[in-house]
Amino acid sequence: MSGLTLTLKSAPDRRLDLSGLTPKTLATLSPADIARLPLQCVAGAPTVGDLFALTGSTGERLVIAGGSDRFDFVGATLSEGTIVVEGAVGAFSAASMTGGRLEIAGDTGPGLGSGMRGGIVHVEGSTAESTGGVRAGERYGMRGGIIVVEGDIGPRAGDRMRRGTIIARKSFGDHAGARMMGGTLWAGERFGDEPGIQMRRGTLISPRIGRMLPTFGDGGVHDLVILRILSRDVAARLGPLAPHALPTKVRKFSGDLAIFGKGELLLTG
Amino acid sequence: MLIRLKGGRIYDPANGVDGVVRDILIHDGRIAADDPTARIDAEYDISGRVVMAGAIDPHTHIGGGKMTIGRMMLPEDHRGQERARTDLTRSGTGFAVPSTLAAGYRYAEMGYTACFEPAMLPANARQAHMEMGDTPMVDKGAFAMLGSDDFLLRQLAAKEDFNAVKDYIAWTMHAAQAIAVKVVNPGGISAFKFNQRKLDLDESHVHYGVTPRQILRTLSQGLVELGVTHPLHVHGCNLGVPGNFATTLDTIRAMDGLPIHLTHIQFHSYGTEGDMKFSSAAAPISELVNAHKNVSIDVGQILFGQTCTASGDSMRQYGNTKSANPKKWVVMDIECDAGCGVVPMKYKDKSFVNALQWAIGLEIFLLVDDPWRVFLTTDHPNGAPFTTYPHLIRLLMDKGFRRDMLQKIHPDAQKASIVGSLDREYSLYEIAIMTRAGPARSLGLKDRGHLAPGANADVTVYRDNEDREAMFTTPEYVFKNGELIVRDGRIVKVVQGATHVARPEYDAGIEKSLADYFTRYHTVSLSNFKVSDEEIIRHDRGSIVVQPTGARV
């Protein structure tokens, strides 16, 4: 596969905006043009050439060799192709992403996939707060696509989430699915305290949780066909990244009954 | 300082100059009579270029609280629109509701040298002037909003002496530092607070018993007698309501020859025919406008994409909230004297209603004969941000392009509109009328909008280009007061424009009844209500130009 590699020369001394670096936006530019792109919207901003050494040629794959928690908005406008980050990223990566694939080898900062509409994000490390959550002033958080995190996901994941799926191989932090309006959060091990606070709609799936909210009602044990469909669908989309298929019998809680109560918390353990 | 612009093709409709090739001499910020022997300090060879006066936008919302609400409510409007600081210019952001600095820079980069804020509530005048003071590069001015304010409605209800009403209008223009007067949904903003959800031309306000017809005629007559050049700026009843064209026609007839300017008339030209009960009434509206020389209009063209509507018409904006996109809005009262509605909007070419709105605007442009009475606006940001003007100019000047664009819109809207059959193409001369000479004459700007000796040297030089959108997006040179401020669409010098006001004479005795009124009802004192010259110009915020008042030419 053809592709461009940006190798980090030295750690950045300030926060940077990498939203402009996607395979599609770079495709028509020469290496010299790419090296001149600013990485911040200020006078005298550092450029791609200041931070990175360029190798390879533009194609449908962009590799950022080296990471930093100061790399903000990585893949924020990604619509097609693949971005691979061989390290950590900062805040709001994959925000507003509409398609393609983003691979992050390290940890991510807050707001991963906030406002994302499509595509697949795979994080090998852990993520900070508000994964798939809402950005200040906006109405909705994540609106589509799939995020798979090998490690742990921080608190308030899926805040005001509308659609899409977030999968944690391990655990979610406290208040997962807060104010959620749709979509699915799926934990391999557990949710923290008070999952689904003020959720209106949507699905939370986990073997165990921390403290349960008093405003969730126990609906008993169910055999839900939709879970088989969900497992099969996720397996088809994610291939080897897909989590184990869900058990057929789950215990269902409805909530948050203080708000609207059409959300569901499914305990698989 | 003497500058010669050599060999440009001049379009100066105010002086009847249509594409004549000649030099322009600028002497210390003013256009000077040509003198071949003069010693020139700087010469620009602009042979083959198109030269016009700096463009004037007579209706653009660039100041007042509603813009600030829009900016605060729509952080998504800022994203991806950041503008970095440079050695000359400061940073800014925003697309539909740009920050003040970004708005000033972008206007200048498009060759505009004056902009007028049409909806300044007198109680908000200070904020509006501060915001306009923060808008660099362009001259500006504002229209004071009257017609739903308690004091005027009380005067009308009590059938007070007409001279007192006139004095109140003039006093308001002085206090708010306005150049003209606008009325928004006459009486309707107030009626909304008394639970009325519409107020037709002859419908009575439930509390004051006053009708919009009375308000319109009183204000227009008052402005005529005061000698204010710009006619009453009217945002009529029933904005955006299907079938409202009948109200608009009645409004024109109701004036009996009194001058009015009907603003964003596109939003007031809707019929109720067809399956969707929504149709174009551009034809009857244009016909009546053509027949009434006392009427001028601006179109308020919509163009597709994300924008944000902002209006004093809280009654109608409340009705629009269900179409808000993104789903959030503000409709509020201001000081019990007016209202404010800010509703973000995304016009889609695949929506029948939006597509037909687009077509109705173009139909009006193409059906109204006299370019001196129709001004080019999108009612920024209500129909589209002002940055879309070059696209709109191309739609008017290039029928092939217009037809291509027509093919892209909702098929039923294509069928419902006559745009495809209209062959008219605007000439550069007519564009210069609509964007320069017309607004300048209508607003009473004596030394702006034309290029005769003595005029202010606001000059825009374009490279002639078949693609009119590209041509009007990036002028080659823009001069403001004789100084080069923009070169190839980039700012080379930052200047501060003047604030234009009109100050008709009145009997200061009105302050006695106003003082009683302020003491009883207002949250601020009468003396603090008035905006002083000093407040506008201090900290190098430009100057104040008092445009003469007198009988309309």
PDB file of C-alpha atoms in Angstrom, chain B residues 122-301:
ATOM      1  CA  PRO B 122     -32.035  52.259  20.490  1.00  0.00           C
ATOM      2  CA  ALA B 123     -31.644  50.581  23.891  1.00  0.00           C
ATOM      3  CA  ASN B 124     -28.835  48.508  22.346  1.00  0.00           C
ATOM      4  CA  ALA B 125     -27.260  51.340  20.379  1.00  0.00           C
ATOM      5  CA  ARG B 126     -24.191  51.553  22.578  1.00  0.00           C
ATOM      6  CA  GLN B 127     -23.405  47.863  22.106  1.00  0.00           C
ATOM      7  CA  ALA B 128     -24.048  48.111  18.350  1.00  0.00           C
ATOM      8  CA  HIS B 129     -21.715  51.087  17.950  1.00  0.00           C
ATOM      9  CA  MET B 130     -19.008  49.450  20.048  1.00  0.00           C
ATOM     10  CA  GLU B 131     -19.236  46.353  17.888  1.00  0.00           C
ATOM     11  CA  MET B 132     -19.131  48.379  14.677  1.00  0.00           C
ATOM     12  CA  GLY B 133     -16.231  50.337  16.134  1.00  0.00           C
ATOM     13  CA  ASP B 134     -14.488  46.990  16.440  1.00  0.00           C
ATOM     14  CA  THR B 135     -15.153  46.279  12.740  1.00  0.00           C
ATOM     15  CA  PRO B 136     -12.158  47.687  10.870  1.00  0.00           C
ATOM     16  CA  MET B 137     -11.675  48.701   7.227  1.00  0.00           C
ATOM     17  CA  VAL B 138     -15.227  49.755   6.324  1.00  0.00           C
ATOM     18  CA  ASP B 139     -17.455  52.777   6.922  1.00  0.00           C
ATOM     19  CA  LYS B 140     -20.589  51.912   8.795  1.00  0.00           C
ATOM     20  CA  GLY B 141     -23.844  53.222  10.081  1.00  0.00           C
ATOM     21  CA  ALA B 142     -27.001  51.865  11.625  1.00  0.00           C
ATOM     22  CA  PHE B 143     -30.770  52.178  11.376  1.00  0.00           C
ATOM     23  CA  ALA B 144     -32.686  52.782  14.595  1.00  0.00           C
ATOM     24  CA  MET B 145     -35.530  50.327  15.139  1.00  0.00           C
ATOM     25  CA  LEU B 146     -38.893  51.890  15.953  1.00  0.00           C
ATOM     26  CA  GLY B 147     -42.452  50.664  15.651  1.00  0.00           C
ATOM     27  CA  SER B 148     -42.818  48.156  18.472  1.00  0.00           C
ATOM     28  CA  ASP B 149     -41.544  50.434  21.207  1.00  0.00           C
ATOM     29  CA  ASP B 150     -43.900  51.349  23.994  1.00  0.00           C
ATOM     30  CA  PHE B 151     -43.410  55.122  23.753  1.00  0.00           C
ATOM     31  CA  LEU B 152     -44.378  55.355  20.076  1.00  0.00           C
ATOM     32  CA  LEU B 153     -47.293  52.941  20.450  1.00  0.00           C
ATOM     33  CA  ARG B 154     -48.581  55.001  23.386  1.00  0.00           C
ATOM     34  CA  GLN B 155     -48.278  58.145  21.278  1.00  0.00           C
ATOM     35  CA  LEU B 156     -50.249  56.543  18.464  1.00  0.00           C
ATOM     36  CA  ALA B 157     -52.848  55.061  20.819  1.00  0.00           C
ATOM     37  CA  ALA B 158     -53.340  58.450  22.472  1.00  0.00           C
ATOM     38  CA  LYS B 159     -53.575  60.087  19.018  1.00  0.00           C
ATOM     39  CA  GLU B 160     -50.918  62.578  20.057  1.00  0.00           C
ATOM     40  CA  ASP B 161     -49.952  65.545  17.929  1.00  0.00           C
ATOM     41  CA  PHE B 162     -47.984  64.405  14.870  1.00  0.00           C
ATOM     42  CA  ASN B 163     -45.227  66.892  15.635  1.00  0.00           C
ATOM     43  CA  ALA B 164     -44.548  65.111  18.930  1.00  0.00           C
ATOM     44  CA  VAL B 165     -44.213  61.810  17.058  1.00  0.00           C
ATOM     45  CA  LYS B 166     -41.807  63.431  14.615  1.00  0.00           C
ATOM     46  CA  ASP B 167     -39.784  64.891  17.453  1.00  0.00           C
ATOM     47  CA  TYR B 168     -39.594  61.456  19.059  1.00  0.00           C
ATOM     48  CA  ILE B 169     -38.353  59.894  15.793  1.00  0.00           C
ATOM     49  CA  ALA B 170     -35.687  62.572  15.387  1.00  0.00           C
ATOM     50  CA  TRP B 171     -34.706  62.441  19.063  1.00  0.00           C
ATOM     51  CA  THR B 172     -34.265  58.662  18.746  1.00  0.00           C
ATOM     52  CA  MET B 173     -32.029  59.050  15.704  1.00  0.00           C
ATOM     53  CA  HIS B 174     -29.857  61.509  17.616  1.00  0.00           C
ATOM     54  CA  ALA B 175     -29.803  59.432  20.807  1.00  0.00           C
ATOM     55  CA  ALA B 176     -28.956  56.189  19.002  1.00  0.00           C
ATOM     56  CA  GLN B 177     -26.626  57.823  16.435  1.00  0.00           C
ATOM     57  CA  ALA B 178     -28.579  56.390  13.514  1.00  0.00           C
ATOM     58  CA  ILE B 179     -28.607  57.256   9.828  1.00  0.00           C
ATOM     59  CA  ALA B 180     -32.095  55.938   9.129  1.00  0.00           C
ATOM     60  CA  VAL B 181     -35.109  54.303  10.768  1.00  0.00           C
ATOM     61  CA  LYS B 182     -36.222  50.732  10.393  1.00  0.00           C
ATOM     62  CA  VAL B 183     -39.474  49.149  11.401  1.00  0.00           C
ATOM     63  CA  VAL B 184     -39.581  45.406  11.999  1.00  0.00           C
ATOM     64  CA  ASN B 185     -42.918  43.603  11.863  1.00  0.00           C
ATOM     65  CA  PRO B 186     -44.675  46.882  12.719  1.00  0.00           C
ATOM     66  CA  GLY B 187     -46.308  46.496  16.117  1.00  0.00           C
ATOM     67  CA  GLY B 188     -45.942  42.721  15.823  1.00  0.00           C
ATOM     68  CA  ILE B 189     -42.969  42.339  18.127  1.00  0.00           C
ATOM     69  CA  SER B 190     -44.992  44.030  20.839  1.00  0.00           C
ATOM     70  CA  ALA B 191     -48.180  42.126  19.957  1.00  0.00           C
ATOM     71  CA  PHE B 192     -46.276  38.835  20.362  1.00  0.00           C
ATOM     72  CA  LYS B 193     -45.857  39.670  24.035  1.00  0.00           C
ATOM     73  CA  PHE B 194     -49.627  40.132  24.284  1.00  0.00           C
ATOM     74  CA  ASN B 195     -50.036  36.580  22.974  1.00  0.00           C
ATOM     75  CA  GLN B 196     -50.818  37.507  19.381  1.00  0.00           C
ATOM     76  CA  ARG B 197     -49.048  35.147  16.996  1.00  0.00           C
ATOM     77  CA  LYS B 198     -49.573  37.227  13.869  1.00  0.00           C
ATOM     78  CA  LEU B 199     -50.422  40.831  13.118  1.00  0.00           C
ATOM     79  CA  ASP B 200     -51.709  41.611   9.640  1.00  0.00           C
ATOM     80  CA  LEU B 201     -51.560  45.023   8.053  1.00  0.00           C
ATOM     81  CA  ASP B 202     -54.990  46.032   9.326  1.00  0.00           C
ATOM     82  CA  GLU B 203     -55.134  43.894  12.441  1.00  0.00           C
ATOM     83  CA  SER B 204     -55.232  45.779  15.730  1.00  0.00           C
ATOM     84  CA  HIS B 205     -52.691  45.329  18.477  1.00  0.00           C
ATOM     85  CA  VAL B 206     -54.838  43.986  21.342  1.00  0.00           C
ATOM     86  CA  HIS B 207     -53.430  46.402  23.892  1.00  0.00           C
ATOM     87  CA  TYR B 208     -52.738  49.639  22.024  1.00  0.00           C
ATOM     88  CA  GLY B 209     -55.401  49.252  19.343  1.00  0.00           C
ATOM     89  CA  VAL B 210     -52.892  50.376  16.727  1.00  0.00           C
ATOM     90  CA  THR B 211     -52.515  48.703  13.316  1.00  0.00           C
ATOM     91  CA  PRO B 212     -49.306  48.128  11.329  1.00  0.00           C
ATOM     92  CA  ARG B 213     -50.754  50.327   8.563  1.00  0.00           C
ATOM     93  CA  GLN B 214     -50.931  53.272  10.995  1.00  0.00           C
ATOM     94  CA  ILE B 215     -47.386  52.662  12.237  1.00  0.00           C
ATOM     95  CA  LEU B 216     -45.942  52.437   8.718  1.00  0.00           C
ATOM     96  CA  ARG B 217     -47.673  55.549   7.456  1.00  0.00           C
ATOM     97  CA  THR B 218     -46.800  57.569  10.556  1.00  0.00           C
ATOM     98  CA  LEU B 219     -43.117  56.666  10.488  1.00  0.00           C
ATOM     99  CA  SER B 220     -42.768  57.153   6.741  1.00  0.00           C
ATOM    100  CA  GLN B 221     -44.567  60.507   6.810  1.00  0.00           C
ATOM    101  CA  GLY B 222     -42.446  61.539   9.798  1.00  0.00           C
ATOM    102  CA  LEU B 223     -39.180  60.724   8.040  1.00  0.00           C
ATOM    103  CA  VAL B 224     -40.270  62.606   4.921  1.00  0.00           C
ATOM    104  CA  GLU B 225     -41.113  65.697   6.948  1.00  0.00           C
ATOM    105  CA  LEU B 226     -37.884  65.442   8.926  1.00  0.00           C
ATOM    106  CA  GLY B 227     -35.982  65.276   5.648  1.00  0.00           C
ATOM    107  CA  VAL B 228     -34.174  62.003   6.354  1.00  0.00           C
ATOM    108  CA  THR B 229     -32.871  60.766   3.003  1.00  0.00           C
ATOM    109  CA  HIS B 230     -33.285  57.019   3.445  1.00  0.00           C
ATOM    110  CA  PRO B 231     -36.966  56.131   3.288  1.00  0.00           C
ATOM    111  CA  LEU B 232     -38.530  54.099   6.083  1.00  0.00           C
ATOM    112  CA  HIS B 233     -36.722  50.739   6.022  1.00  0.00           C
ATOM    113  CA  VAL B 234     -39.536  48.201   6.281  1.00  0.00           C
ATOM    114  CA  HIS B 235     -39.335  44.593   7.357  1.00  0.00           C
ATOM    115  CA  GLY B 236     -43.004  43.916   6.802  1.00  0.00           C
ATOM    116  CA  CYS B 237     -45.649  41.763   8.450  1.00  0.00           C
ATOM    117  CA  ASN B 238     -45.805  37.984   8.128  1.00  0.00           C
ATOM    118  CA  LEU B 239     -42.189  37.291   7.159  1.00  0.00           C
ATOM    119  CA  GLY B 240     -41.787  33.803   5.724  1.00  0.00           C
ATOM    120  CA  VAL B 241     -45.499  32.918   5.888  1.00  0.00           C
ATOM    121  CA  PRO B 242     -46.906  31.309   2.720  1.00  0.00           C
ATOM    122  CA  GLY B 243     -49.434  33.709   1.237  1.00  0.00           C
ATOM    123  CA  ASN B 244     -47.710  36.773   2.684  1.00  0.00           C
ATOM    124  CA  PHE B 245     -47.326  38.336  -0.767  1.00  0.00           C
ATOM    125  CA  ALA B 246     -50.856  39.716  -0.393  1.00  0.00           C
ATOM    126  CA  THR B 247     -49.775  41.602   2.736  1.00  0.00           C
ATOM    127  CA  THR B 248     -46.703  42.897   0.884  1.00  0.00           C
ATOM    128  CA  LEU B 249     -48.838  44.142  -2.019  1.00  0.00           C
ATOM    129  CA  ASP B 250     -51.235  45.783   0.449  1.00  0.00           C
ATOM    130  CA  THR B 251     -48.296  47.413   2.215  1.00  0.00           C
ATOM    131  CA  ILE B 252     -47.078  48.976  -1.035  1.00  0.00           C
ATOM    132  CA  ARG B 253     -50.581  50.238  -1.837  1.00  0.00           C
ATOM    133  CA  ALA B 254     -51.113  51.464   1.734  1.00  0.00           C
ATOM    134  CA  MET B 255     -48.258  53.915   1.404  1.00  0.00           C
ATOM    135  CA  ASP B 256     -50.091  56.042  -1.190  1.00  0.00           C
ATOM    136  CA  GLY B 257     -46.838  57.287  -2.652  1.00  0.00           C
ATOM    137  CA  LEU B 258     -44.993  57.739   0.643  1.00  0.00           C
ATOM    138  CA  PRO B 259     -41.419  56.485   0.202  1.00  0.00           C
ATOM    139  CA  ILE B 260     -40.525  53.086   1.678  1.00  0.00           C
ATOM    140  CA  HIS B 261     -37.720  50.617   1.327  1.00  0.00           C
ATOM    141  CA  LEU B 262     -38.969  47.027   1.548  1.00  0.00           C
ATOM    142  CA  THR B 263     -36.121  44.975   2.838  1.00  0.00           C
ATOM    143  CA  HIS B 264     -35.394  41.264   2.206  1.00  0.00           C
ATOM    144  CA  ILE B 265     -38.515  41.199   0.051  1.00  0.00           C
ATOM    145  CA  GLN B 266     -37.792  37.613  -0.986  1.00  0.00           C
ATOM    146  CA  PHE B 267     -39.022  36.481   2.427  1.00  0.00           C
ATOM    147  CA  HIS B 268     -42.260  38.420   1.823  1.00  0.00           C
ATOM    148  CA  SER B 269     -43.105  37.093  -1.664  1.00  0.00           C
ATOM    149  CA  TYR B 270     -44.638  33.699  -0.978  1.00  0.00           C
ATOM    150  CA  GLY B 271     -47.885  32.366  -2.448  1.00  0.00           C
ATOM    151  CA  THR B 272     -49.951  29.333  -1.445  1.00  0.00           C
ATOM    152  CA  GLU B 273     -50.375  27.513  -4.736  1.00  0.00           C
ATOM    153  CA  GLY B 274     -49.341  23.959  -5.560  1.00  0.00           C
ATOM    154  CA  ASP B 275     -49.369  20.693  -3.615  1.00  0.00           C
ATOM    155  CA  MET B 276     -47.073  22.052  -0.942  1.00  0.00           C
ATOM    156  CA  LYS B 277     -49.173  25.218  -0.519  1.00  0.00           C
ATOM    157  CA  PHE B 278     -46.009  27.200  -1.137  1.00  0.00           C
ATOM    158  CA  SER B 279     -45.324  29.058  -4.356  1.00  0.00           C
ATOM    159  CA  SER B 280     -43.571  32.035  -5.875  1.00  0.00           C
ATOM    160  CA  ALA B 281     -45.323  35.381  -5.969  1.00  0.00           C
ATOM    161  CA  ALA B 282     -42.299  37.185  -7.391  1.00  0.00           C
ATOM    162  CA  ALA B 283     -44.239  38.213 -10.496  1.00  0.00           C
ATOM    163  CA  PRO B 284     -47.059  40.244  -8.859  1.00  0.00           C
ATOM    164  CA  ILE B 285     -44.609  41.722  -6.329  1.00  0.00           C
ATOM    165  CA  SER B 286     -42.145  42.797  -9.034  1.00  0.00           C
ATOM    166  CA  GLU B 287     -44.961  44.193 -11.170  1.00  0.00           C
ATOM    167  CA  LEU B 288     -46.207  46.384  -8.325  1.00  0.00           C
ATOM    168  CA  VAL B 289     -42.669  47.460  -7.369  1.00  0.00           C
ATOM    169  CA  ASN B 290     -42.027  48.422 -11.002  1.00  0.00           C
ATOM    170  CA  ALA B 291     -45.180  50.519 -11.007  1.00  0.00           C
ATOM    171  CA  HIS B 292     -44.458  52.344  -7.736  1.00  0.00           C
ATOM    172  CA  LYS B 293     -41.476  54.663  -7.966  1.00  0.00           C
ATOM    173  CA  ASN B 294     -41.745  55.431  -4.243  1.00  0.00           C
ATOM    174  CA  VAL B 295     -40.695  51.870  -3.423  1.00  0.00           C
ATOM    175  CA  SER B 296     -37.165  50.521  -3.322  1.00  0.00           C
ATOM    176  CA  ILE B 297     -36.234  46.999  -2.268  1.00  0.00           C
ATOM    177  CA  ASP B 298     -33.392  44.756  -1.336  1.00  0.00           C
ATOM    178  CA  VAL B 299     -33.781  41.099  -2.025  1.00  0.00           C
ATOM    179  CA  GLY B 300     -32.392  39.074   0.874  1.00  0.00           C
ATOM    180  CA  GLN B 301     -31.390  36.280  -1.491  1.00  0.00           C
TER     181      GLN B 301
END
